[in-house]
PDB file of N, CA, C and O in Angstrom:
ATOM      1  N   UNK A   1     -17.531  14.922 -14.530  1.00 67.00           N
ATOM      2  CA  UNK A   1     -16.986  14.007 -13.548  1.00 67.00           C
ATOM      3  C   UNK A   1     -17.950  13.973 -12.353  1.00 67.00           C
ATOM      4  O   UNK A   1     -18.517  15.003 -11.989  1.00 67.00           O
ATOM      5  N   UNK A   2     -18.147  12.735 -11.709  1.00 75.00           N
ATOM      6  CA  UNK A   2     -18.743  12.649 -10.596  1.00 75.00           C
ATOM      7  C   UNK A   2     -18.429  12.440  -9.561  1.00 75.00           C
ATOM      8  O   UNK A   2     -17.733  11.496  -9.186  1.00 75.00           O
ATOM      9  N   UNK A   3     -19.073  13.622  -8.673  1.00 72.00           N
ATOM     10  CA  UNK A   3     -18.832  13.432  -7.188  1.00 72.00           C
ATOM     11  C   UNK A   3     -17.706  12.428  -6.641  1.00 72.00           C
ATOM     12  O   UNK A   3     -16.728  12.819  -6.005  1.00 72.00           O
ATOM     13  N   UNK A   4     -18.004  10.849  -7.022  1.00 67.00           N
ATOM     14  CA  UNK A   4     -17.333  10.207  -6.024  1.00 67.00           C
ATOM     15  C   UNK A   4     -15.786   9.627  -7.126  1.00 67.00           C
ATOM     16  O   UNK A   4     -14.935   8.800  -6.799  1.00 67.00           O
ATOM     17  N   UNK A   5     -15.874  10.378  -8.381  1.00 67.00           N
ATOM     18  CA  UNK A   5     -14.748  10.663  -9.063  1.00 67.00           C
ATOM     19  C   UNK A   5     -13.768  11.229  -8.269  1.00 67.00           C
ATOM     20  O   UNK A   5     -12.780  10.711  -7.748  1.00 67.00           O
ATOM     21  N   UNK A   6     -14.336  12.794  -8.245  1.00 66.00           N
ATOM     22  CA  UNK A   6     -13.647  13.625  -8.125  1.00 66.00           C
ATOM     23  C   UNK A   6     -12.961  13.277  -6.599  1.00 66.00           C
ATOM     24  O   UNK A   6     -11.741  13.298  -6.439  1.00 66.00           O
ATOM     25  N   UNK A   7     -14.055  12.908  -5.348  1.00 66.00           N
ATOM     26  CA  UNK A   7     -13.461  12.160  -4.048  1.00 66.00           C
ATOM     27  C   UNK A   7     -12.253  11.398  -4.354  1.00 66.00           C
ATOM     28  O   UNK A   7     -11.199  11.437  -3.720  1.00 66.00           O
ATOM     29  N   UNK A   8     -12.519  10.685  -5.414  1.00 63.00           N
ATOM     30  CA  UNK A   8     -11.103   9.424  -5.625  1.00 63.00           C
ATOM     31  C   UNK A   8      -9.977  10.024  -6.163  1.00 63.00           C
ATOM     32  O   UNK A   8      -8.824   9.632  -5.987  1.00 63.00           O
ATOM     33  N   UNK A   9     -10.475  11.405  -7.114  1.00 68.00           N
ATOM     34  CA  UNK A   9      -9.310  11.561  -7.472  1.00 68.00           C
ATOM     35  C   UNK A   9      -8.451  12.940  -6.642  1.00 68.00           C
ATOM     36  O   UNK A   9      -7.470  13.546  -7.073  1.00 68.00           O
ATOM     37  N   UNK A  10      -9.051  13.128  -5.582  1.00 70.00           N
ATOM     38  CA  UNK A  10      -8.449  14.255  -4.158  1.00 70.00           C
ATOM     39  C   UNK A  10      -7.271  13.425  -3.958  1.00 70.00           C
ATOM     40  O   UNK A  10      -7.332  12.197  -4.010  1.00 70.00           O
ATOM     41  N   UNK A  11      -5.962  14.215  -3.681  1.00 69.00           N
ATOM     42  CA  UNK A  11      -4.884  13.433  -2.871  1.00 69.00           C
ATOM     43  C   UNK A  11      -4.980  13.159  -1.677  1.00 69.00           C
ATOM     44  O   UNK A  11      -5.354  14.001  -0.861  1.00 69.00           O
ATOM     45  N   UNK A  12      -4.661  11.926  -1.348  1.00 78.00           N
ATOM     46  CA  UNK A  12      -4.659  11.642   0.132  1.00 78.00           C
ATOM     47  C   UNK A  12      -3.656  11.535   0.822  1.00 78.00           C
ATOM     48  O   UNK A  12      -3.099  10.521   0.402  1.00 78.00           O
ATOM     49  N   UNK A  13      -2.856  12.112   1.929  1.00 88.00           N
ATOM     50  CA  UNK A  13      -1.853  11.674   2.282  1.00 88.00           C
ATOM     51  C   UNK A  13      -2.050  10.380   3.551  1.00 88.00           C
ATOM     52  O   UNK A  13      -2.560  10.357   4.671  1.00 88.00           O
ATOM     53  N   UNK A  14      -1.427   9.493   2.778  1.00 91.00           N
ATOM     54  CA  UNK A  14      -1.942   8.376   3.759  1.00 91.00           C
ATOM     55  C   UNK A  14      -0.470   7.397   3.606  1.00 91.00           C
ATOM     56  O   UNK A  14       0.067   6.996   2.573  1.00 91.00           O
ATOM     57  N   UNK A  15      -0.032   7.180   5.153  1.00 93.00           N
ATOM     58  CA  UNK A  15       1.297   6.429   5.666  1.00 93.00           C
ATOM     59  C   UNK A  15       0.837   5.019   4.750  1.00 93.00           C
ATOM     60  O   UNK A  15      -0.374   4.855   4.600  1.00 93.00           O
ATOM     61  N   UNK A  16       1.856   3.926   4.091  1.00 95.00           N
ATOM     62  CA  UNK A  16       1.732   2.880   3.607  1.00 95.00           C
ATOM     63  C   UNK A  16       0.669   2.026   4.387  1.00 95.00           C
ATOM     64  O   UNK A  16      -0.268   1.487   3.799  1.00 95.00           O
ATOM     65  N   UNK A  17       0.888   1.920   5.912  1.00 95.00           N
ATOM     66  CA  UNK A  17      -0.264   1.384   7.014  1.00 95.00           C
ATOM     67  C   UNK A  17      -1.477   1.849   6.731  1.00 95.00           C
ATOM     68  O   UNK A  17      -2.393   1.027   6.714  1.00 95.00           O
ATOM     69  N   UNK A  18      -1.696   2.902   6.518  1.00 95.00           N
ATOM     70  CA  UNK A  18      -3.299   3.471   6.715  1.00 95.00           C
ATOM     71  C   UNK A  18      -3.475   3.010   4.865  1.00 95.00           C
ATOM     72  O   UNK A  18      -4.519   2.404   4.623  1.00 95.00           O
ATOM     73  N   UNK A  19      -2.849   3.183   4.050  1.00 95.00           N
ATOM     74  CA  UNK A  19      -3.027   2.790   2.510  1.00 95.00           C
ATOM     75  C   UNK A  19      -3.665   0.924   2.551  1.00 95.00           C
ATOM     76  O   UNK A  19      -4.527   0.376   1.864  1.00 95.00           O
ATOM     77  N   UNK A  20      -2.850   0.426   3.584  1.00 96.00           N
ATOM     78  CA  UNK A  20      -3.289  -1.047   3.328  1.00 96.00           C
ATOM     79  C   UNK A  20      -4.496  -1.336   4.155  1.00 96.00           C
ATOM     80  O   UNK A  20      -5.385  -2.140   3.875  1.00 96.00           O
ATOM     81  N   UNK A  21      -4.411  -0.562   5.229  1.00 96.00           N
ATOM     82  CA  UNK A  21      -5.903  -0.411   6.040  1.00 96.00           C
ATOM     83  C   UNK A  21      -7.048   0.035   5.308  1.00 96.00           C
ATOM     84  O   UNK A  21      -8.102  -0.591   5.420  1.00 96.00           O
ATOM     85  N   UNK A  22      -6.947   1.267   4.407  1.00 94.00           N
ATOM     86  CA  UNK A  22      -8.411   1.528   3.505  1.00 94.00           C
ATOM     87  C   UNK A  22      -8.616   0.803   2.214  1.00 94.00           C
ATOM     88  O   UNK A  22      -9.658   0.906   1.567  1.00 94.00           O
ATOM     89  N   UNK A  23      -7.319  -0.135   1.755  1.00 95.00           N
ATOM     90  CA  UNK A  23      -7.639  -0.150   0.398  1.00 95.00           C
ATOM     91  C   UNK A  23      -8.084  -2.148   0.631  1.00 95.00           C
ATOM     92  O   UNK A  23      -9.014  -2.715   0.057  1.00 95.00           O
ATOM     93  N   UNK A  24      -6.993  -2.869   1.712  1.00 97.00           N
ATOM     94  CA  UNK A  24      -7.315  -4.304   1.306  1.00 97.00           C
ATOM     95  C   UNK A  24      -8.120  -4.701   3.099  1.00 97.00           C
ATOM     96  O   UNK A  24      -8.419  -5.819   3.521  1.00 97.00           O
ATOM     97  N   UNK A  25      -8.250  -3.608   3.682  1.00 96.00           N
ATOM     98  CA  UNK A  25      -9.071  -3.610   5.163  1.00 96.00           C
ATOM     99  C   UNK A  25      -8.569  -5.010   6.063  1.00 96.00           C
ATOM    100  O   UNK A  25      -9.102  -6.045   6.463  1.00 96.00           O
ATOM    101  N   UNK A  26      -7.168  -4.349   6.121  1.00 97.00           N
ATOM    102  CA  UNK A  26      -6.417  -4.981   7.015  1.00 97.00           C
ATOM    103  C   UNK A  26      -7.113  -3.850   8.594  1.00 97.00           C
ATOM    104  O   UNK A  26      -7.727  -2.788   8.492  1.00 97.00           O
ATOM    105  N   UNK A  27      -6.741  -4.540   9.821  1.00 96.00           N
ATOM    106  CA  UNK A  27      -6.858  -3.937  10.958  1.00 96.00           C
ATOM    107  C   UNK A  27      -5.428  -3.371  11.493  1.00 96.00           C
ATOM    108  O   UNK A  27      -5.074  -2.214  11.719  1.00 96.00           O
ATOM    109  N   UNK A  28      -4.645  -4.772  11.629  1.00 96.00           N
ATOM    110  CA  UNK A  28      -3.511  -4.426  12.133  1.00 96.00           C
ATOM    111  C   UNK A  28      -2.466  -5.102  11.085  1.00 96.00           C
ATOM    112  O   UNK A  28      -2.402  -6.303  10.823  1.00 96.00           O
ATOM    113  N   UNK A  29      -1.603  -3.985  10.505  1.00 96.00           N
ATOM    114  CA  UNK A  29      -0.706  -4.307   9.569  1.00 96.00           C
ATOM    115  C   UNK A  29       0.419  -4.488  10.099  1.00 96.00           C
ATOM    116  O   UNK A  29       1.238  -5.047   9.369  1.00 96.00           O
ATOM    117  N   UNK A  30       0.882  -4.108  11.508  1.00 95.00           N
ATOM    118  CA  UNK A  30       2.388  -4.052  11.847  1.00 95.00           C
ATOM    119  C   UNK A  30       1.799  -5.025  13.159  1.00 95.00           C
ATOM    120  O   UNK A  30       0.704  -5.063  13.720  1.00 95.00           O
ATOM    121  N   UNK A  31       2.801  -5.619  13.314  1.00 93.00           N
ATOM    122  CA  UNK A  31       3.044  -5.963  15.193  1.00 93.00           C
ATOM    123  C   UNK A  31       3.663  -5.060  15.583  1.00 93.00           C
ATOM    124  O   UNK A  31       4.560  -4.576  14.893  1.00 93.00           O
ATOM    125  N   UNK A  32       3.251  -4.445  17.174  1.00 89.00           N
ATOM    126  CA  UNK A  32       3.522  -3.637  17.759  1.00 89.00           C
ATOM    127  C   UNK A  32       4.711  -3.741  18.403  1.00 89.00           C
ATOM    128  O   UNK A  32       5.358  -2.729  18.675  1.00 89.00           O
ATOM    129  N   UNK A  33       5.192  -5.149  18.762  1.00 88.00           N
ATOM    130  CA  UNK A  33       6.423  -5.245  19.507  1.00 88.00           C
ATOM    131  C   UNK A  33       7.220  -5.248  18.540  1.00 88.00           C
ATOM    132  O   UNK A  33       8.281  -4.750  18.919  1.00 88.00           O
ATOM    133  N   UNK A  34       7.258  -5.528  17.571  1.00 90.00           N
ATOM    134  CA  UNK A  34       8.381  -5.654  16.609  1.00 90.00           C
ATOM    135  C   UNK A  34       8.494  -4.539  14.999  1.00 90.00           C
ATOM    136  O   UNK A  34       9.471  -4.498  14.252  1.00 90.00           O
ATOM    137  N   UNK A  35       7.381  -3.865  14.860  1.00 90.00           N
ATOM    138  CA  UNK A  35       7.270  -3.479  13.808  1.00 90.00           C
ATOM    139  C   UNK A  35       7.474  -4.207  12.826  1.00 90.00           C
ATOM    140  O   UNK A  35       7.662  -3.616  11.763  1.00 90.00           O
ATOM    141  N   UNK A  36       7.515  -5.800  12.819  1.00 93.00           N
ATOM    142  CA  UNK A  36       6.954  -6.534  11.302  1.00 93.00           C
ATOM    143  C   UNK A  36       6.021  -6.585  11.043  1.00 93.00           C
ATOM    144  O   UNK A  36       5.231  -5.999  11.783  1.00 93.00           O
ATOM    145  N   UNK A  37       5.415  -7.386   9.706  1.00 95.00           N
ATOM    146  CA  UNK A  37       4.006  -7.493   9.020  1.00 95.00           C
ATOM    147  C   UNK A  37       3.393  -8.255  10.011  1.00 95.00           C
ATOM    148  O   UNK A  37       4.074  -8.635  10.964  1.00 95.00           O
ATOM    149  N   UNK A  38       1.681  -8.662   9.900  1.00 96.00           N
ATOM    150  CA  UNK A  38       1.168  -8.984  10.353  1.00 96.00           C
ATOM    151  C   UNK A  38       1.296 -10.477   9.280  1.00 96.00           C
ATOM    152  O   UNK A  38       2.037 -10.574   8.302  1.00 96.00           O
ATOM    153  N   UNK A  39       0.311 -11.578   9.826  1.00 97.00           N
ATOM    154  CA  UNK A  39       0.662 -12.417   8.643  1.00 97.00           C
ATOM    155  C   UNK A  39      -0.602 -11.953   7.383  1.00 97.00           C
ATOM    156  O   UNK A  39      -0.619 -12.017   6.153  1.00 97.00           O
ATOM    157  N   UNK A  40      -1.371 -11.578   8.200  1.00 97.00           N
ATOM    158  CA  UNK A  40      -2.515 -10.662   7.174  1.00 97.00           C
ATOM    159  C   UNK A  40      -2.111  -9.719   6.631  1.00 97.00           C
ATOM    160  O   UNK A  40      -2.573  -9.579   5.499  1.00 97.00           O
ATOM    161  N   UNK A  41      -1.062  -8.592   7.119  1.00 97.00           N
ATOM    162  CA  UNK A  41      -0.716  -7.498   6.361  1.00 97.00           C
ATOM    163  C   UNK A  41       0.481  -7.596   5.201  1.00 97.00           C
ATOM    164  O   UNK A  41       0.685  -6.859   4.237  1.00 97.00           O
ATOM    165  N   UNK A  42       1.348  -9.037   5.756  1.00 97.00           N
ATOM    166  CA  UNK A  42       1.938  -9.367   4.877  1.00 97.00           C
ATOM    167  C   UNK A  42       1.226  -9.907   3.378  1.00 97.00           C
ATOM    168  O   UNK A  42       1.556  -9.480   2.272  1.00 97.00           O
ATOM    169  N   UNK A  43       0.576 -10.552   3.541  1.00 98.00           N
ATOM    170  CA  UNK A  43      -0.397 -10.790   2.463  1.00 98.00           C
ATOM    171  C   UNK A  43      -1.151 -10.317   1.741  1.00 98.00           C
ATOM    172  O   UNK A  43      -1.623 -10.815   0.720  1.00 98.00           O
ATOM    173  N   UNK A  44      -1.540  -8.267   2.659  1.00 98.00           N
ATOM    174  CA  UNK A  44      -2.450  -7.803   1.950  1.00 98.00           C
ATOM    175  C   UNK A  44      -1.021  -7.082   1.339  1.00 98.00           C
ATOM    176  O   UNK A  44      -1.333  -6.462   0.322  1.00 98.00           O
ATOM    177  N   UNK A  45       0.494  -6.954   1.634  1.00 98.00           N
ATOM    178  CA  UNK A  45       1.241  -6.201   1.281  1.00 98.00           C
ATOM    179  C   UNK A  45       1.405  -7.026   0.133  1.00 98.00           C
ATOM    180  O   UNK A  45       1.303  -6.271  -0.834  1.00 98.00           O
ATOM    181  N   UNK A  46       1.632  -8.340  -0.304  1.00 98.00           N
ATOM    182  CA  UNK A  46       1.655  -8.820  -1.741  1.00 98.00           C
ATOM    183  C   UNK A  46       0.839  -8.329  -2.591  1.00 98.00           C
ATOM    184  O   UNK A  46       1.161  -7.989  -3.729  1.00 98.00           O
ATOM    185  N   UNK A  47      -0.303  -8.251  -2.105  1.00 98.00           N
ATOM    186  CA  UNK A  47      -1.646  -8.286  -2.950  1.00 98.00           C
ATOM    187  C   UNK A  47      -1.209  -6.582  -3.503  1.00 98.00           C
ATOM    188  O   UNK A  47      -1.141  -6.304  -4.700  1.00 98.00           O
ATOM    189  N   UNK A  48      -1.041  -5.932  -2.792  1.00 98.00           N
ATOM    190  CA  UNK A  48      -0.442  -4.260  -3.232  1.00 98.00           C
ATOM    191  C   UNK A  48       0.707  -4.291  -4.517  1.00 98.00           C
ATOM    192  O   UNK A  48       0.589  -3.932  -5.689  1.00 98.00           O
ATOM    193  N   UNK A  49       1.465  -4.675  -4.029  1.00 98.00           N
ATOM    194  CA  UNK A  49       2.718  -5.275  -4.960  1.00 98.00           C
ATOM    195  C   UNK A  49       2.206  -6.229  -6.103  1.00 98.00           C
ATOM    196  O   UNK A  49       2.903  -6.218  -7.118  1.00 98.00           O
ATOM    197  N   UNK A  50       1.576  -6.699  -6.106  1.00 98.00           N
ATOM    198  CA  UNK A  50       1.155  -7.351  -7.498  1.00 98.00           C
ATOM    199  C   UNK A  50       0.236  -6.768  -8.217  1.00 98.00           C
ATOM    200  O   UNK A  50      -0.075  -7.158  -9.342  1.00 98.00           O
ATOM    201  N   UNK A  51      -0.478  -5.400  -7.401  1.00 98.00           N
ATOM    202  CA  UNK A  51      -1.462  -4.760  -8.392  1.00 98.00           C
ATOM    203  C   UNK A  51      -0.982  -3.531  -8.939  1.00 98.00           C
ATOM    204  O   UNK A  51      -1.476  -2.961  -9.912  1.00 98.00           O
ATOM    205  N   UNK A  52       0.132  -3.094  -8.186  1.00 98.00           N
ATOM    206  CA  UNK A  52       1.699  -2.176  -8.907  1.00 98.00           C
ATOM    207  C   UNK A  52       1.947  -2.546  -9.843  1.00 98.00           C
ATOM    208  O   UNK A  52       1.621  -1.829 -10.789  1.00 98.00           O
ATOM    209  N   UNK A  53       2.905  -4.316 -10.262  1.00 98.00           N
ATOM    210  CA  UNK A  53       3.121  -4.600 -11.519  1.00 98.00           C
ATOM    211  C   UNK A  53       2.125  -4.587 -12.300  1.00 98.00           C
ATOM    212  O   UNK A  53       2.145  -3.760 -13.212  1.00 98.00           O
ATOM    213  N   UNK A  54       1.115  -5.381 -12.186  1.00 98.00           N
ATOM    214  CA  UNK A  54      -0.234  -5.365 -13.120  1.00 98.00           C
ATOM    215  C   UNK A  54      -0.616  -3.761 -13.724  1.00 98.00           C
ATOM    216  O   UNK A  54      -1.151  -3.538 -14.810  1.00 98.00           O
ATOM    217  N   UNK A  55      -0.266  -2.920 -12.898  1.00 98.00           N
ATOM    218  CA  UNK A  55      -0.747  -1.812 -13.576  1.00 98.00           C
ATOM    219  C   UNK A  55       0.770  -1.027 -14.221  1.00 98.00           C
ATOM    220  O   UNK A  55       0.777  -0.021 -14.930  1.00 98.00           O
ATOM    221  N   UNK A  56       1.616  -1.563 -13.895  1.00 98.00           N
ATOM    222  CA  UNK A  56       2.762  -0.877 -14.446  1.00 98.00           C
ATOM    223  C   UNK A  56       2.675  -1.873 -15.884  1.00 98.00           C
ATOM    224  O   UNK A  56       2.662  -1.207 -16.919  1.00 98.00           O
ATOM    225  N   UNK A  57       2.619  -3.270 -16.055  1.00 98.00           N
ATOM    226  CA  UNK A  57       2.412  -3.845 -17.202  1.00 98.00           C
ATOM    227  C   UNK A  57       1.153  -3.289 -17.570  1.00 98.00           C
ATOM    228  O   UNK A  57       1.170  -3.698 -18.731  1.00 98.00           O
ATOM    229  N   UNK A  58       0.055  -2.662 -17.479  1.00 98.00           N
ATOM    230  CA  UNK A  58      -1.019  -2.414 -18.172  1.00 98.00           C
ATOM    231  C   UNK A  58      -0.695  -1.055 -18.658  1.00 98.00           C
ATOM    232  O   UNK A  58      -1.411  -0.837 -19.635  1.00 98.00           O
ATOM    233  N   UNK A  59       0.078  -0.039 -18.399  1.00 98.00           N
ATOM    234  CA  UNK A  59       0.845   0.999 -18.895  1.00 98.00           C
ATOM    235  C   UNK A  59       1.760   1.101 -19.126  1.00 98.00           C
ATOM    236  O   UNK A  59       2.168   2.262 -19.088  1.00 98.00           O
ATOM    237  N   UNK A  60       2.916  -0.151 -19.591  1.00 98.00           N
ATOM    238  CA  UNK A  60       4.186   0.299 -20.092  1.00 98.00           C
ATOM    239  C   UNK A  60       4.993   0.941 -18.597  1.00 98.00           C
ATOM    240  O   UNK A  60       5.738   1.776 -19.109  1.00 98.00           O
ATOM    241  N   UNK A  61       5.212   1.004 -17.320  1.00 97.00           N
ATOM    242  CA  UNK A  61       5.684   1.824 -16.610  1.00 97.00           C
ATOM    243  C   UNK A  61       6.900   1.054 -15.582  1.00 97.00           C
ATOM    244  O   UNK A  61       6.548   0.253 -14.716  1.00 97.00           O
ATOM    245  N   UNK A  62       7.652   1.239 -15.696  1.00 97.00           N
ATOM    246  CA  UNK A  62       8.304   0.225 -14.693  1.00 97.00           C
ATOM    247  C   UNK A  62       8.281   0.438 -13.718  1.00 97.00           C
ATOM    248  O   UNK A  62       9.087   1.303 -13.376  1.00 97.00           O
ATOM    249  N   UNK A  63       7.327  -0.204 -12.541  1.00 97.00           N
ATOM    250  CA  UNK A  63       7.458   0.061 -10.831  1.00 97.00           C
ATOM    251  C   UNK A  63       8.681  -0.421 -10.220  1.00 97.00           C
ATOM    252  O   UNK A  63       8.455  -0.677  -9.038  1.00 97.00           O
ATOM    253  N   UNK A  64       9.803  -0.635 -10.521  1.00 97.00           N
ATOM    254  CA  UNK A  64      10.432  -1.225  -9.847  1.00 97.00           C
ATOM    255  C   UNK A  64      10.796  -0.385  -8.631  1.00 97.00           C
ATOM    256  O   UNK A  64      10.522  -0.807  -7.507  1.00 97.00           O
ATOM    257  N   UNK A  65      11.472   0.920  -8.829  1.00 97.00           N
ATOM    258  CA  UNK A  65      12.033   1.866  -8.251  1.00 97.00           C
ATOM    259  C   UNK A  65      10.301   2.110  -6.914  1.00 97.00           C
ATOM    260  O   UNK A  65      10.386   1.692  -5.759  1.00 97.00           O
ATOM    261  N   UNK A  66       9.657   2.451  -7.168  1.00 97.00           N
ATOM    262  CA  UNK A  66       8.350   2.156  -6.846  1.00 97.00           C
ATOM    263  C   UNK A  66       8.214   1.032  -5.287  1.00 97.00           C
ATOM    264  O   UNK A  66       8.287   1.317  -4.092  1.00 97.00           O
ATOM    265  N   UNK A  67       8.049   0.044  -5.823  1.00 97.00           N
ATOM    266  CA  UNK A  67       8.012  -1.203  -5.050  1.00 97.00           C
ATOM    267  C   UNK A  67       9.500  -1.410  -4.028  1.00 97.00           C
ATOM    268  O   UNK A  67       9.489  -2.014  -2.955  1.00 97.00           O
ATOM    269  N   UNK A  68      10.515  -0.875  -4.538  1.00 97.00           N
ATOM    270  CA  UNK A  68      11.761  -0.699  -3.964  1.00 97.00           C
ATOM    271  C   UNK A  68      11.177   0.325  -2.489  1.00 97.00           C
ATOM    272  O   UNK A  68      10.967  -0.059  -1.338  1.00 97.00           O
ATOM    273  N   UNK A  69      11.044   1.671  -3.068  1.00 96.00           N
ATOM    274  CA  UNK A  69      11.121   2.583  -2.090  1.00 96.00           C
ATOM    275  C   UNK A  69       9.477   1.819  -0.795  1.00 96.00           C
ATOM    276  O   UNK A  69       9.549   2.021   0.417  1.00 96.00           O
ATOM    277  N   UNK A  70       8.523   1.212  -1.274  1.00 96.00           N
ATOM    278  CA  UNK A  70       8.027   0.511  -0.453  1.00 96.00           C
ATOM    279  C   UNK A  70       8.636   0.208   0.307  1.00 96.00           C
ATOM    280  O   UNK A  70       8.845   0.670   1.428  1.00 96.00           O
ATOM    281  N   UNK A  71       9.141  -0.917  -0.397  1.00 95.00           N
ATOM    282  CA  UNK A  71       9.947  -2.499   0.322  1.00 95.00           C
ATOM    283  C   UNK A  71      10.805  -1.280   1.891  1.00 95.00           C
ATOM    284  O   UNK A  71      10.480  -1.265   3.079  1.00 95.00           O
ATOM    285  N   UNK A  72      11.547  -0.718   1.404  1.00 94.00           N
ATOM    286  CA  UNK A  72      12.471   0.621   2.010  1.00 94.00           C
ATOM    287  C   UNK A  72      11.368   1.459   3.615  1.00 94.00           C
ATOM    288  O   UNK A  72      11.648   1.754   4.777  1.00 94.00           O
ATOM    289  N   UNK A  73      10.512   1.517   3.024  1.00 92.00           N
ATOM    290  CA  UNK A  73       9.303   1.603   4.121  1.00 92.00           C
ATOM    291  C   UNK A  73       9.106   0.539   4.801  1.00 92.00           C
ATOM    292  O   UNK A  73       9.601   0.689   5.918  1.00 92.00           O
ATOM    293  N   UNK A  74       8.627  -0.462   4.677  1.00 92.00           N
ATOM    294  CA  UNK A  74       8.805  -1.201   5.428  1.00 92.00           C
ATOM    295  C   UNK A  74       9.643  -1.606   6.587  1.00 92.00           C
ATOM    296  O   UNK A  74       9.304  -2.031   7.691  1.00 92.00           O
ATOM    297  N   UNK A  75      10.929  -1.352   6.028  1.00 86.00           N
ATOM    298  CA  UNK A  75      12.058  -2.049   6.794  1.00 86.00           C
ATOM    299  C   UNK A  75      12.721  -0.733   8.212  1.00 86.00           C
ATOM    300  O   UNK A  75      13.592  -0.970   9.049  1.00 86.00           O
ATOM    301  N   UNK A  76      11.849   0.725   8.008  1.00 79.00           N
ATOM    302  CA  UNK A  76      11.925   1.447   8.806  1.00 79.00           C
ATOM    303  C   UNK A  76      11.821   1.127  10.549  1.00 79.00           C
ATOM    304  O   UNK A  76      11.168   0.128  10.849  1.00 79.00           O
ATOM    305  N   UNK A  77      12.258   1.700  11.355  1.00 59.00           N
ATOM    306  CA  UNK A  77      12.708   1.613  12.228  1.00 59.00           C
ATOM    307  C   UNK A  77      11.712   2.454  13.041  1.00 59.00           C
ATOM    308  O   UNK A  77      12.185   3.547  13.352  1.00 59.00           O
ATOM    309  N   UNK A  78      10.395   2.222  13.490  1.00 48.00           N
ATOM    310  CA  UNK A  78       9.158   3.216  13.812  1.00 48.00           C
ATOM    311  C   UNK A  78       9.826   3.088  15.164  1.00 48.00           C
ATOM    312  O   UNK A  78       9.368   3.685  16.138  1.00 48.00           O
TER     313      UNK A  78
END
């Protein structure tokens, strides 16, 4: 395995925000006054959610429960 394998495959603990910040390089995913999506973070939050199913259909896996406890993040009260 190589180096930047093994980097990818280290756990990261990373809040859903910082996940959509390194993976679809959003800046600002929340509005600050309100804690909703951004209209960019909303969009990079689809783009997350559709590469969940895609990979839950590419393994047989059902994300639903998955995409639920997201959705459930989201709607938190920061």
């Amino acid at each position: 395995m190589t180096r930047n394998e093994q980097n990818m495959r280290q756990p990261h603990n990373r809040s859903l925000e910082e996940v959509i910040q390194h993976f679809f390089g959003v800046k600002r995913v929340f509005r600050k006054k309100d804690g909703e999506f951004t209209s960019i973070g909303a969009r990079a939050y689809e783009k997350l959610i559709e590469l969940l199913y895609n990979v839950g259909n590419l393994t047989s896996t059902d994300m639903n429960s998955i995409i639920e406890t997201l959705d459930e993040i989201t709607h938190e009260n920061y």
